[in-house]
Each structure stands twice: as structure tokens, then as C-alpha cells.
Amino acid sequence: AREKLHKAVQQSPQNAALWSLLGLTDTKLNEIDSAIADFRKAVELAPGEAQAWFNLGALYGRKGSNGDAILAYGAGLKVDSGNAAASQNYALLLMSQNRYSEAIPPLEKLKTLDPADLGTRAALIGCFAKTRMQAELAAEVRSALTLPGWTLDRHLKLARMLVQEKQPEAAQTILEHAVVVSGDSAEAHFGLGLLSLEEGRMEDAV
């Protein structure tokens, strides 16, 4: 199949769809560099083909070329902003590069596509915390906590992150919610006590 596709692109080198097919074939064969070259040719010929950009982004991500992956996903999302998987990958890549303010728009898009996804909501809370967007952080915490599915572990992980980011009010809101939904969990009470000690509120810690 690969040989036939090679012959086909040689005969029709301006056919973007054939280059994408060759890219998919090379990807399956784990020929990552060849697949990247194939999809680069595909997007050069047809820059409006979002999936070719997303495939290119995924391949760059597999190579650890996160900067190139971000550019590819960004180009594809300009064409197809409603692609949830691409938006998620784009946001995660941006966050891995500490580009938290840039990760917020794709996370907000994911939120509109699936408002009940707690992973997206937690990532948004993290980005708002790291960028010191206090009003947005408080609003997102309040909104997210109205959703079902919050486990004690998720509460505690998010609260720890907020404490590390010097966001005690948001952390307290989450821990107080944990106490309620977990049936008066000792762990949640302990977390609240530690938070009070860190803030110097001895009367609340005991």
C-alpha cells in the first residue's frame, strides 16, 4: 500500500489528500519523520484541511517537538475550532510549556462543548490560579463545584495545587465543599486545619 501511495503522489504531487493518506500510512508504520514530511506537504497544498494540521500536531507531540505541535494545532483550530480532542491536546501542550494564559481559550472552548467535564474545569481553575485571574478563579470554582462527580481525592488534589499557588480562599472553598460531599471526611477537615494554620488563623485550626 505504501509503495502504491508513493507512486500516486509522484504522479499527482499537488494532491493534498494523497499526501495525507501517505502520512497516515507512514504513521501506522511508525515512520514518524516521513509522516511529518507527508503532512507538511498536505497542509502546504491545502491549509484549510484541519485534520491534516491535527495529525501533524500529534506527530510533533510524539517527537517531543512541542513548539511545532502547538503551532500545528493552533493552525488547525483556526479552521475547526470545535474539535474537542485537538482543543484538549492544544491546551495540554500550552500548559506543559507554562503558557497558561494561552491555554485558557481552548479550555473555555472545551467547557462549552462539555460543561460537565471535571478535568477541563480543574485545568481552567489551575490556569486562572497561575495567571492570578482572581475574579475568574472564584467564579470558576463556584461554578465547577455545582457539578456532580467530585471525589474526595479530586477535591484534595485541587486544593493542594491552589495552596501552592497562594490561592487560600479558593482552596478553602474547595475543602469546605469536600467536607460536605464526603460525609464530614477527616481528611477534608485536616486540610482545612492546615490551611488555617498557614494563614495564622489558630482559632479555626483547632
mmCIF file with all atom_site columns, C-alpha atoms in Angstrom:
data_model
loop_
_atom_site.group_PDB
_atom_site.id
_atom_site.type_symbol
_atom_site.label_atom_id
_atom_site.label_alt_id
_atom_site.label_comp_id
_atom_site.label_asym_id
_atom_site.label_entity_id
_atom_site.label_seq_id
_atom_site.pdbx_PDB_ins_code
_atom_site.Cartn_x
_atom_site.Cartn_y
_atom_site.Cartn_z
_atom_site.occupancy
_atom_site.B_iso_or_equiv
_atom_site.pdbx_formal_charge
_atom_site.auth_seq_id
_atom_site.auth_comp_id
_atom_site.auth_asym_id
_atom_site.auth_atom_id
_atom_site.pdbx_PDB_model_num
ATOM 1   C CA . ALA A 1 1   ? 0.000   0.000  0.000   1.00 0.00 ? 1   ALA A CA 1
ATOM 2   C CA . ARG A 1 2   ? 2.825   2.395  0.838   1.00 0.00 ? 2   ARG A CA 1
ATOM 3   C CA . GLU A 1 3   ? 4.534   1.781  -2.496  1.00 0.00 ? 3   GLU A CA 1
ATOM 4   C CA . LYS A 1 4   ? 1.291   2.417  -4.369  1.00 0.00 ? 4   LYS A CA 1
ATOM 5   C CA . LEU A 1 5   ? 0.755   5.681  -2.492  1.00 0.00 ? 5   LEU A CA 1
ATOM 6   C CA . HIS A 1 6   ? 4.322   6.778  -3.214  1.00 0.00 ? 6   HIS A CA 1
ATOM 7   C CA . LYS A 1 7   ? 3.722   6.160  -6.895  1.00 0.00 ? 7   LYS A CA 1
ATOM 8   C CA . ALA A 1 8   ? 0.405   8.019  -6.701  1.00 0.00 ? 8   ALA A CA 1
ATOM 9   C CA . VAL A 1 9   ? 1.899   11.151 -5.106  1.00 0.00 ? 9   VAL A CA 1
ATOM 10  C CA . GLN A 1 10  ? 4.694   11.123 -7.664  1.00 0.00 ? 10  GLN A CA 1
ATOM 11  C CA . GLN A 1 11  ? 2.085   11.110 -10.392 1.00 0.00 ? 11  GLN A CA 1
ATOM 12  C CA . SER A 1 12  ? -0.118  13.718 -8.645  1.00 0.00 ? 12  SER A CA 1
ATOM 13  C CA . PRO A 1 13  ? 2.229   15.746 -6.423  1.00 0.00 ? 13  PRO A CA 1
ATOM 14  C CA . GLN A 1 14  ? -0.332  18.545 -5.962  1.00 0.00 ? 14  GLN A CA 1
ATOM 15  C CA . ASN A 1 15  ? -2.957  16.236 -4.476  1.00 0.00 ? 15  ASN A CA 1
ATOM 16  C CA . ALA A 1 16  ? -3.141  17.058 -0.761  1.00 0.00 ? 16  ALA A CA 1
ATOM 17  C CA . ALA A 1 17  ? -5.454  14.145 0.015   1.00 0.00 ? 17  ALA A CA 1
ATOM 18  C CA . LEU A 1 18  ? -2.896  11.662 -1.312  1.00 0.00 ? 18  LEU A CA 1
ATOM 19  C CA . TRP A 1 19  ? -0.169  13.203 0.855   1.00 0.00 ? 19  TRP A CA 1
ATOM 20  C CA . SER A 1 20  ? -2.452  12.860 3.888   1.00 0.00 ? 20  SER A CA 1
ATOM 21  C CA . LEU A 1 21  ? -3.123  9.208  3.066   1.00 0.00 ? 21  LEU A CA 1
ATOM 22  C CA . LEU A 1 22  ? 0.601   8.619  2.774   1.00 0.00 ? 22  LEU A CA 1
ATOM 23  C CA . GLY A 1 23  ? 1.063   10.386 6.121   1.00 0.00 ? 23  GLY A CA 1
ATOM 24  C CA . LEU A 1 24  ? -1.468  8.096  7.781   1.00 0.00 ? 24  LEU A CA 1
ATOM 25  C CA . THR A 1 25  ? 0.247   5.060  6.294   1.00 0.00 ? 25  THR A CA 1
ATOM 26  C CA . ASP A 1 26  ? 3.683   6.191  7.471   1.00 0.00 ? 26  ASP A CA 1
ATOM 27  C CA . THR A 1 27  ? 2.237   6.889  10.922  1.00 0.00 ? 27  THR A CA 1
ATOM 28  C CA . LYS A 1 28  ? 0.903   3.335  11.161  1.00 0.00 ? 28  LYS A CA 1
ATOM 29  C CA . LEU A 1 29  ? 4.357   2.066  10.165  1.00 0.00 ? 29  LEU A CA 1
ATOM 30  C CA . ASN A 1 30  ? 5.896   4.288  12.886  1.00 0.00 ? 30  ASN A CA 1
ATOM 31  C CA . GLU A 1 31  ? 7.839   6.212  10.244  1.00 0.00 ? 31  GLU A CA 1
ATOM 32  C CA . ILE A 1 32  ? 7.355   9.435  12.167  1.00 0.00 ? 32  ILE A CA 1
ATOM 33  C CA . ASP A 1 33  ? 9.772   11.685 10.263  1.00 0.00 ? 33  ASP A CA 1
ATOM 34  C CA . SER A 1 34  ? 8.352   10.552 6.933   1.00 0.00 ? 34  SER A CA 1
ATOM 35  C CA . ALA A 1 35  ? 4.794   11.062 8.194   1.00 0.00 ? 35  ALA A CA 1
ATOM 36  C CA . ILE A 1 36  ? 5.644   14.589 9.336   1.00 0.00 ? 36  ILE A CA 1
ATOM 37  C CA . ALA A 1 37  ? 7.052   15.383 5.893   1.00 0.00 ? 37  ALA A CA 1
ATOM 38  C CA . ASP A 1 38  ? 3.905   13.958 4.296   1.00 0.00 ? 38  ASP A CA 1
ATOM 39  C CA . PHE A 1 39  ? 1.529   16.044 6.391   1.00 0.00 ? 39  PHE A CA 1
ATOM 40  C CA . ARG A 1 40  ? 3.665   19.160 5.993   1.00 0.00 ? 40  ARG A CA 1
ATOM 41  C CA . LYS A 1 41  ? 3.215   18.758 2.242   1.00 0.00 ? 41  LYS A CA 1
ATOM 42  C CA . ALA A 1 42  ? -0.512  18.176 2.726   1.00 0.00 ? 42  ALA A CA 1
ATOM 43  C CA . VAL A 1 43  ? -1.045  21.387 4.724   1.00 0.00 ? 43  VAL A CA 1
ATOM 44  C CA . GLU A 1 44  ? 1.150   23.324 2.324   1.00 0.00 ? 44  GLU A CA 1
ATOM 45  C CA . LEU A 1 45  ? -1.149  22.297 -0.530  1.00 0.00 ? 45  LEU A CA 1
ATOM 46  C CA . ALA A 1 46  ? -4.400  22.549 1.450   1.00 0.00 ? 46  ALA A CA 1
ATOM 47  C CA . PRO A 1 47  ? -4.002  24.789 4.532   1.00 0.00 ? 47  PRO A CA 1
ATOM 48  C CA . GLY A 1 48  ? -7.752  24.633 5.112   1.00 0.00 ? 48  GLY A CA 1
ATOM 49  C CA . GLU A 1 49  ? -7.689  20.917 5.912   1.00 0.00 ? 49  GLU A CA 1
ATOM 50  C CA . ALA A 1 50  ? -7.875  20.944 9.707   1.00 0.00 ? 50  ALA A CA 1
ATOM 51  C CA . GLN A 1 51  ? -7.369  17.213 10.216  1.00 0.00 ? 51  GLN A CA 1
ATOM 52  C CA . ALA A 1 52  ? -4.023  17.291 8.421   1.00 0.00 ? 52  ALA A CA 1
ATOM 53  C CA . TRP A 1 53  ? -2.895  20.019 10.831  1.00 0.00 ? 53  TRP A CA 1
ATOM 54  C CA . PHE A 1 54  ? -4.114  17.976 13.808  1.00 0.00 ? 54  PHE A CA 1
ATOM 55  C CA . ASN A 1 55  ? -2.296  14.873 12.551  1.00 0.00 ? 55  ASN A CA 1
ATOM 56  C CA . LEU A 1 56  ? 0.849   16.960 12.136  1.00 0.00 ? 56  LEU A CA 1
ATOM 57  C CA . GLY A 1 57  ? 0.469   18.327 15.664  1.00 0.00 ? 57  GLY A CA 1
ATOM 58  C CA . ALA A 1 58  ? 0.080   14.838 17.099  1.00 0.00 ? 58  ALA A CA 1
ATOM 59  C CA . LEU A 1 59  ? 3.221   13.658 15.300  1.00 0.00 ? 59  LEU A CA 1
ATOM 60  C CA . TYR A 1 60  ? 5.276   16.606 16.527  1.00 0.00 ? 60  TYR A CA 1
ATOM 61  C CA . GLY A 1 61  ? 3.983   15.849 20.013  1.00 0.00 ? 61  GLY A CA 1
ATOM 62  C CA . ARG A 1 62  ? 5.179   12.237 19.733  1.00 0.00 ? 62  ARG A CA 1
ATOM 63  C CA . LYS A 1 63  ? 8.626   13.544 18.829  1.00 0.00 ? 63  LYS A CA 1
ATOM 64  C CA . GLY A 1 64  ? 8.656   15.953 21.750  1.00 0.00 ? 64  GLY A CA 1
ATOM 65  C CA . SER A 1 65  ? 8.683   18.965 19.420  1.00 0.00 ? 65  SER A CA 1
ATOM 66  C CA . ASN A 1 66  ? 6.084   20.762 21.497  1.00 0.00 ? 66  ASN A CA 1
ATOM 67  C CA . GLY A 1 67  ? 6.608   24.178 19.948  1.00 0.00 ? 67  GLY A CA 1
ATOM 68  C CA . ASP A 1 68  ? 5.906   22.832 16.466  1.00 0.00 ? 68  ASP A CA 1
ATOM 69  C CA . ALA A 1 69  ? 2.977   20.807 17.803  1.00 0.00 ? 69  ALA A CA 1
ATOM 70  C CA . ILE A 1 70  ? 1.433   23.950 19.315  1.00 0.00 ? 70  ILE A CA 1
ATOM 71  C CA . LEU A 1 71  ? 1.762   25.797 16.005  1.00 0.00 ? 71  LEU A CA 1
ATOM 72  C CA . ALA A 1 72  ? 0.157   22.918 14.094  1.00 0.00 ? 72  ALA A CA 1
ATOM 73  C CA . TYR A 1 73  ? -2.764  22.532 16.480  1.00 0.00 ? 73  TYR A CA 1
ATOM 74  C CA . GLY A 1 74  ? -3.273  26.290 16.529  1.00 0.00 ? 74  GLY A CA 1
ATOM 75  C CA . ALA A 1 75  ? -3.435  26.408 12.732  1.00 0.00 ? 75  ALA A CA 1
ATOM 76  C CA . GLY A 1 76  ? -5.923  23.545 12.631  1.00 0.00 ? 76  GLY A CA 1
ATOM 77  C CA . LEU A 1 77  ? -8.148  25.063 15.307  1.00 0.00 ? 77  LEU A CA 1
ATOM 78  C CA . LYS A 1 78  ? -8.414  28.265 13.292  1.00 0.00 ? 78  LYS A CA 1
ATOM 79  C CA . VAL A 1 79  ? -10.182 26.120 10.697  1.00 0.00 ? 79  VAL A CA 1
ATOM 80  C CA . ASP A 1 80  ? -12.094 23.787 13.031  1.00 0.00 ? 80  ASP A CA 1
ATOM 81  C CA . SER A 1 81  ? -12.422 25.392 16.452  1.00 0.00 ? 81  SER A CA 1
ATOM 82  C CA . GLY A 1 82  ? -14.979 22.829 17.588  1.00 0.00 ? 82  GLY A CA 1
ATOM 83  C CA . ASN A 1 83  ? -12.658 19.824 17.556  1.00 0.00 ? 83  ASN A CA 1
ATOM 84  C CA . ALA A 1 84  ? -12.635 18.714 21.202  1.00 0.00 ? 84  ALA A CA 1
ATOM 85  C CA . ALA A 1 85  ? -9.673  16.323 21.005  1.00 0.00 ? 85  ALA A CA 1
ATOM 86  C CA . ALA A 1 86  ? -7.498  18.898 19.262  1.00 0.00 ? 86  ALA A CA 1
ATOM 87  C CA . SER A 1 87  ? -8.523  21.639 21.715  1.00 0.00 ? 87  SER A CA 1
ATOM 88  C CA . GLN A 1 88  ? -7.606  19.375 24.614  1.00 0.00 ? 88  GLN A CA 1
ATOM 89  C CA . ASN A 1 89  ? -4.215  18.455 23.148  1.00 0.00 ? 89  ASN A CA 1
ATOM 90  C CA . TYR A 1 90  ? -3.523  22.107 22.326  1.00 0.00 ? 90  TYR A CA 1
ATOM 91  C CA . ALA A 1 91  ? -4.374  23.235 25.866  1.00 0.00 ? 91  ALA A CA 1
ATOM 92  C CA . LEU A 1 92  ? -2.280  20.481 27.471  1.00 0.00 ? 92  LEU A CA 1
ATOM 93  C CA . LEU A 1 93  ? 0.714   21.344 25.288  1.00 0.00 ? 93  LEU A CA 1
ATOM 94  C CA . LEU A 1 94  ? 0.426   25.030 26.171  1.00 0.00 ? 94  LEU A CA 1
ATOM 95  C CA . MET A 1 95  ? 0.201   24.187 29.867  1.00 0.00 ? 95  MET A CA 1
ATOM 96  C CA . SER A 1 96  ? 3.264   21.931 29.569  1.00 0.00 ? 96  SER A CA 1
ATOM 97  C CA . GLN A 1 97  ? 5.156   24.998 28.333  1.00 0.00 ? 97  GLN A CA 1
ATOM 98  C CA . ASN A 1 98  ? 3.829   27.167 31.202  1.00 0.00 ? 98  ASN A CA 1
ATOM 99  C CA . ARG A 1 99  ? 1.787   29.189 28.714  1.00 0.00 ? 99  ARG A CA 1
ATOM 100 C CA . TYR A 1 100 ? -1.240  29.227 30.971  1.00 0.00 ? 100 TYR A CA 1
ATOM 101 C CA . SER A 1 101 ? -2.927  32.386 29.687  1.00 0.00 ? 101 SER A CA 1
ATOM 102 C CA . GLU A 1 102 ? -2.841  30.963 26.144  1.00 0.00 ? 102 GLU A CA 1
ATOM 103 C CA . ALA A 1 103 ? -4.327  27.681 27.372  1.00 0.00 ? 103 ALA A CA 1
ATOM 104 C CA . ILE A 1 104 ? -7.437  29.399 28.731  1.00 0.00 ? 104 ILE A CA 1
ATOM 105 C CA . PRO A 1 105 ? -9.249  29.985 25.363  1.00 0.00 ? 105 PRO A CA 1
ATOM 106 C CA . PRO A 1 106 ? -9.084  26.327 24.219  1.00 0.00 ? 106 PRO A CA 1
ATOM 107 C CA . LEU A 1 107 ? -10.119 25.216 27.711  1.00 0.00 ? 107 LEU A CA 1
ATOM 108 C CA . GLU A 1 108 ? -13.050 27.628 27.615  1.00 0.00 ? 108 GLU A CA 1
ATOM 109 C CA . LYS A 1 109 ? -13.998 26.134 24.237  1.00 0.00 ? 109 LYS A CA 1
ATOM 110 C CA . LEU A 1 110 ? -13.867 22.639 25.744  1.00 0.00 ? 110 LEU A CA 1
ATOM 111 C CA . LYS A 1 111 ? -16.061 23.871 28.582  1.00 0.00 ? 111 LYS A CA 1
ATOM 112 C CA . THR A 1 112 ? -18.719 24.996 26.105  1.00 0.00 ? 112 THR A CA 1
ATOM 113 C CA . LEU A 1 113 ? -18.541 21.606 24.337  1.00 0.00 ? 113 LEU A CA 1
ATOM 114 C CA . ASP A 1 114 ? -18.843 19.611 27.585  1.00 0.00 ? 114 ASP A CA 1
ATOM 115 C CA . PRO A 1 115 ? -19.666 21.779 30.617  1.00 0.00 ? 115 PRO A CA 1
ATOM 116 C CA . ALA A 1 116 ? -19.709 18.770 32.960  1.00 0.00 ? 116 ALA A CA 1
ATOM 117 C CA . ASP A 1 117 ? -16.148 17.594 32.256  1.00 0.00 ? 117 ASP A CA 1
ATOM 118 C CA . LEU A 1 118 ? -14.388 17.950 35.593  1.00 0.00 ? 118 LEU A CA 1
ATOM 119 C CA . GLY A 1 119 ? -10.920 17.564 34.052  1.00 0.00 ? 119 GLY A CA 1
ATOM 120 C CA . THR A 1 120 ? -11.480 20.633 31.905  1.00 0.00 ? 120 THR A CA 1
ATOM 121 C CA . ARG A 1 121 ? -12.896 22.593 34.829  1.00 0.00 ? 121 ARG A CA 1
ATOM 122 C CA . ALA A 1 122 ? -9.937  21.667 37.055  1.00 0.00 ? 122 ALA A CA 1
ATOM 123 C CA . ALA A 1 123 ? -7.483  22.693 34.317  1.00 0.00 ? 123 ALA A CA 1
ATOM 124 C CA . LEU A 1 124 ? -9.255  26.040 33.966  1.00 0.00 ? 124 LEU A CA 1
ATOM 125 C CA . ILE A 1 125 ? -9.094  26.583 37.713  1.00 0.00 ? 125 ILE A CA 1
ATOM 126 C CA . GLY A 1 126 ? -5.367  25.844 37.592  1.00 0.00 ? 126 GLY A CA 1
ATOM 127 C CA . CYS A 1 127 ? -4.781  28.294 34.732  1.00 0.00 ? 127 CYS A CA 1
ATOM 128 C CA . PHE A 1 128 ? -6.757  31.054 36.440  1.00 0.00 ? 128 PHE A CA 1
ATOM 129 C CA . ALA A 1 129 ? -4.777  30.440 39.633  1.00 0.00 ? 129 ALA A CA 1
ATOM 130 C CA . LYS A 1 130 ? -1.413  30.560 37.890  1.00 0.00 ? 130 LYS A CA 1
ATOM 131 C CA . THR A 1 131 ? -2.281  33.723 35.937  1.00 0.00 ? 131 THR A CA 1
ATOM 132 C CA . ARG A 1 132 ? -3.697  35.422 39.060  1.00 0.00 ? 132 ARG A CA 1
ATOM 133 C CA . MET A 1 133 ? -7.095  35.992 37.446  1.00 0.00 ? 133 MET A CA 1
ATOM 134 C CA . GLN A 1 134 ? -8.819  36.219 40.810  1.00 0.00 ? 134 GLN A CA 1
ATOM 135 C CA . ALA A 1 135 ? -12.385 37.026 39.767  1.00 0.00 ? 135 ALA A CA 1
ATOM 136 C CA . GLU A 1 136 ? -12.377 34.332 37.084  1.00 0.00 ? 136 GLU A CA 1
ATOM 137 C CA . LEU A 1 137 ? -10.862 31.838 39.521  1.00 0.00 ? 137 LEU A CA 1
ATOM 138 C CA . ALA A 1 138 ? -13.519 32.448 42.166  1.00 0.00 ? 138 ALA A CA 1
ATOM 139 C CA . ALA A 1 139 ? -16.335 32.230 39.612  1.00 0.00 ? 139 ALA A CA 1
ATOM 140 C CA . GLU A 1 140 ? -14.972 29.017 38.064  1.00 0.00 ? 140 GLU A CA 1
ATOM 141 C CA . VAL A 1 141 ? -14.557 27.343 41.454  1.00 0.00 ? 141 VAL A CA 1
ATOM 142 C CA . ARG A 1 142 ? -18.143 28.204 42.417  1.00 0.00 ? 142 ARG A CA 1
ATOM 143 C CA . SER A 1 143 ? -19.487 27.006 39.077  1.00 0.00 ? 143 SER A CA 1
ATOM 144 C CA . ALA A 1 144 ? -17.441 23.800 38.949  1.00 0.00 ? 144 ALA A CA 1
ATOM 145 C CA . LEU A 1 145 ? -18.443 22.733 42.440  1.00 0.00 ? 145 LEU A CA 1
ATOM 146 C CA . THR A 1 146 ? -22.104 22.635 41.399  1.00 0.00 ? 146 THR A CA 1
ATOM 147 C CA . LEU A 1 147 ? -21.326 19.681 39.105  1.00 0.00 ? 147 LEU A CA 1
ATOM 148 C CA . PRO A 1 148 ? -21.673 16.032 40.154  1.00 0.00 ? 148 PRO A CA 1
ATOM 149 C CA . GLY A 1 149 ? -18.763 13.608 40.264  1.00 0.00 ? 149 GLY A CA 1
ATOM 150 C CA . TRP A 1 150 ? -16.395 15.339 42.671  1.00 0.00 ? 150 TRP A CA 1
ATOM 151 C CA . THR A 1 151 ? -14.436 12.713 44.588  1.00 0.00 ? 151 THR A CA 1
ATOM 152 C CA . LEU A 1 152 ? -12.587 13.468 47.808  1.00 0.00 ? 152 LEU A CA 1
ATOM 153 C CA . ASP A 1 153 ? -9.280  12.815 46.024  1.00 0.00 ? 153 ASP A CA 1
ATOM 154 C CA . ARG A 1 154 ? -10.078 15.343 43.303  1.00 0.00 ? 154 ARG A CA 1
ATOM 155 C CA . HIS A 1 155 ? -11.007 17.940 45.932  1.00 0.00 ? 155 HIS A CA 1
ATOM 156 C CA . LEU A 1 156 ? -7.760  17.402 47.839  1.00 0.00 ? 156 LEU A CA 1
ATOM 157 C CA . LYS A 1 157 ? -5.502  17.462 44.763  1.00 0.00 ? 157 LYS A CA 1
ATOM 158 C CA . LEU A 1 158 ? -7.047  20.706 43.543  1.00 0.00 ? 158 LEU A CA 1
ATOM 159 C CA . ALA A 1 159 ? -6.878  22.276 46.999  1.00 0.00 ? 159 ALA A CA 1
ATOM 160 C CA . ARG A 1 160 ? -3.185  21.363 47.312  1.00 0.00 ? 160 ARG A CA 1
ATOM 161 C CA . MET A 1 161 ? -2.443  22.960 43.955  1.00 0.00 ? 161 MET A CA 1
ATOM 162 C CA . LEU A 1 162 ? -4.289  26.146 44.977  1.00 0.00 ? 162 LEU A CA 1
ATOM 163 C CA . VAL A 1 163 ? -2.371  26.322 48.252  1.00 0.00 ? 163 VAL A CA 1
ATOM 164 C CA . GLN A 1 164 ? 0.897   26.006 46.309  1.00 0.00 ? 164 GLN A CA 1
ATOM 165 C CA . GLU A 1 165 ? -0.261  28.839 44.049  1.00 0.00 ? 165 GLU A CA 1
ATOM 166 C CA . LYS A 1 166 ? -1.022  31.048 47.082  1.00 0.00 ? 166 LYS A CA 1
ATOM 167 C CA . GLN A 1 167 ? -4.772  30.944 46.485  1.00 0.00 ? 167 GLN A CA 1
ATOM 168 C CA . PRO A 1 168 ? -6.060  30.178 50.011  1.00 0.00 ? 168 PRO A CA 1
ATOM 169 C CA . GLU A 1 169 ? -9.616  31.441 49.516  1.00 0.00 ? 169 GLU A CA 1
ATOM 170 C CA . ALA A 1 170 ? -10.233 29.166 46.539  1.00 0.00 ? 170 ALA A CA 1
ATOM 171 C CA . ALA A 1 171 ? -8.581  26.265 48.373  1.00 0.00 ? 171 ALA A CA 1
ATOM 172 C CA . GLN A 1 172 ? -10.815 26.851 51.397  1.00 0.00 ? 172 GLN A CA 1
ATOM 173 C CA . THR A 1 173 ? -13.950 26.874 49.224  1.00 0.00 ? 173 THR A CA 1
ATOM 174 C CA . ILE A 1 174 ? -12.985 23.507 47.737  1.00 0.00 ? 174 ILE A CA 1
ATOM 175 C CA . LEU A 1 175 ? -12.099 21.956 51.097  1.00 0.00 ? 175 LEU A CA 1
ATOM 176 C CA . GLU A 1 176 ? -15.358 23.154 52.657  1.00 0.00 ? 176 GLU A CA 1
ATOM 177 C CA . HIS A 1 177 ? -17.216 21.559 49.751  1.00 0.00 ? 177 HIS A CA 1
ATOM 178 C CA . ALA A 1 178 ? -15.214 18.367 50.314  1.00 0.00 ? 178 ALA A CA 1
ATOM 179 C CA . VAL A 1 179 ? -16.352 18.237 53.937  1.00 0.00 ? 179 VAL A CA 1
ATOM 180 C CA . VAL A 1 180 ? -19.996 18.407 52.841  1.00 0.00 ? 180 VAL A CA 1
ATOM 181 C CA . VAL A 1 181 ? -19.942 15.944 49.936  1.00 0.00 ? 181 VAL A CA 1
ATOM 182 C CA . SER A 1 182 ? -17.631 13.416 51.583  1.00 0.00 ? 182 SER A CA 1
ATOM 183 C CA . GLY A 1 183 ? -19.769 12.994 54.678  1.00 0.00 ? 183 GLY A CA 1
ATOM 184 C CA . ASP A 1 184 ? -17.628 15.007 57.078  1.00 0.00 ? 184 ASP A CA 1
ATOM 185 C CA . SER A 1 185 ? -14.319 13.474 55.919  1.00 0.00 ? 185 SER A CA 1
ATOM 186 C CA . ALA A 1 186 ? -11.482 13.662 58.428  1.00 0.00 ? 186 ALA A CA 1
ATOM 187 C CA . GLU A 1 187 ? -9.048  14.291 55.557  1.00 0.00 ? 187 GLU A CA 1
ATOM 188 C CA . ALA A 1 188 ? -11.013 17.316 54.386  1.00 0.00 ? 188 ALA A CA 1
ATOM 189 C CA . HIS A 1 189 ? -11.205 18.695 57.954  1.00 0.00 ? 189 HIS A CA 1
ATOM 190 C CA . PHE A 1 190 ? -7.458  18.119 58.313  1.00 0.00 ? 190 PHE A CA 1
ATOM 191 C CA . GLY A 1 191 ? -6.846  20.042 55.095  1.00 0.00 ? 191 GLY A CA 1
ATOM 192 C CA . LEU A 1 192 ? -8.921  22.944 56.365  1.00 0.00 ? 192 LEU A CA 1
ATOM 193 C CA . GLY A 1 193 ? -6.997  22.909 59.623  1.00 0.00 ? 193 GLY A CA 1
ATOM 194 C CA . LEU A 1 194 ? -3.638  23.040 57.859  1.00 0.00 ? 194 LEU A CA 1
ATOM 195 C CA . LEU A 1 195 ? -4.879  25.876 55.665  1.00 0.00 ? 195 LEU A CA 1
ATOM 196 C CA . SER A 1 196 ? -5.962  27.826 58.734  1.00 0.00 ? 196 SER A CA 1
ATOM 197 C CA . LEU A 1 197 ? -2.559  27.294 60.350  1.00 0.00 ? 197 LEU A CA 1
ATOM 198 C CA . GLU A 1 198 ? -0.782  28.520 57.208  1.00 0.00 ? 198 GLU A CA 1
ATOM 199 C CA . GLU A 1 199 ? -2.906  31.661 57.294  1.00 0.00 ? 199 GLU A CA 1
ATOM 200 C CA . GLY A 1 200 ? -2.314  32.148 61.019  1.00 0.00 ? 200 GLY A CA 1
ATOM 201 C CA . ARG A 1 201 ? -5.945  31.537 61.998  1.00 0.00 ? 201 ARG A CA 1
ATOM 202 C CA . MET A 1 202 ? -5.291  29.415 65.086  1.00 0.00 ? 202 MET A CA 1
ATOM 203 C CA . GLU A 1 203 ? -8.916  29.558 66.273  1.00 0.00 ? 203 GLU A CA 1
ATOM 204 C CA . ASP A 1 204 ? -10.100 27.895 63.033  1.00 0.00 ? 204 ASP A CA 1
ATOM 205 C CA . ALA A 1 205 ? -7.363  25.274 63.062  1.00 0.00 ? 205 ALA A CA 1
ATOM 206 C CA . VAL A 1 206 ? -8.404  23.681 66.368  1.00 0.00 ? 206 VAL A CA 1
#
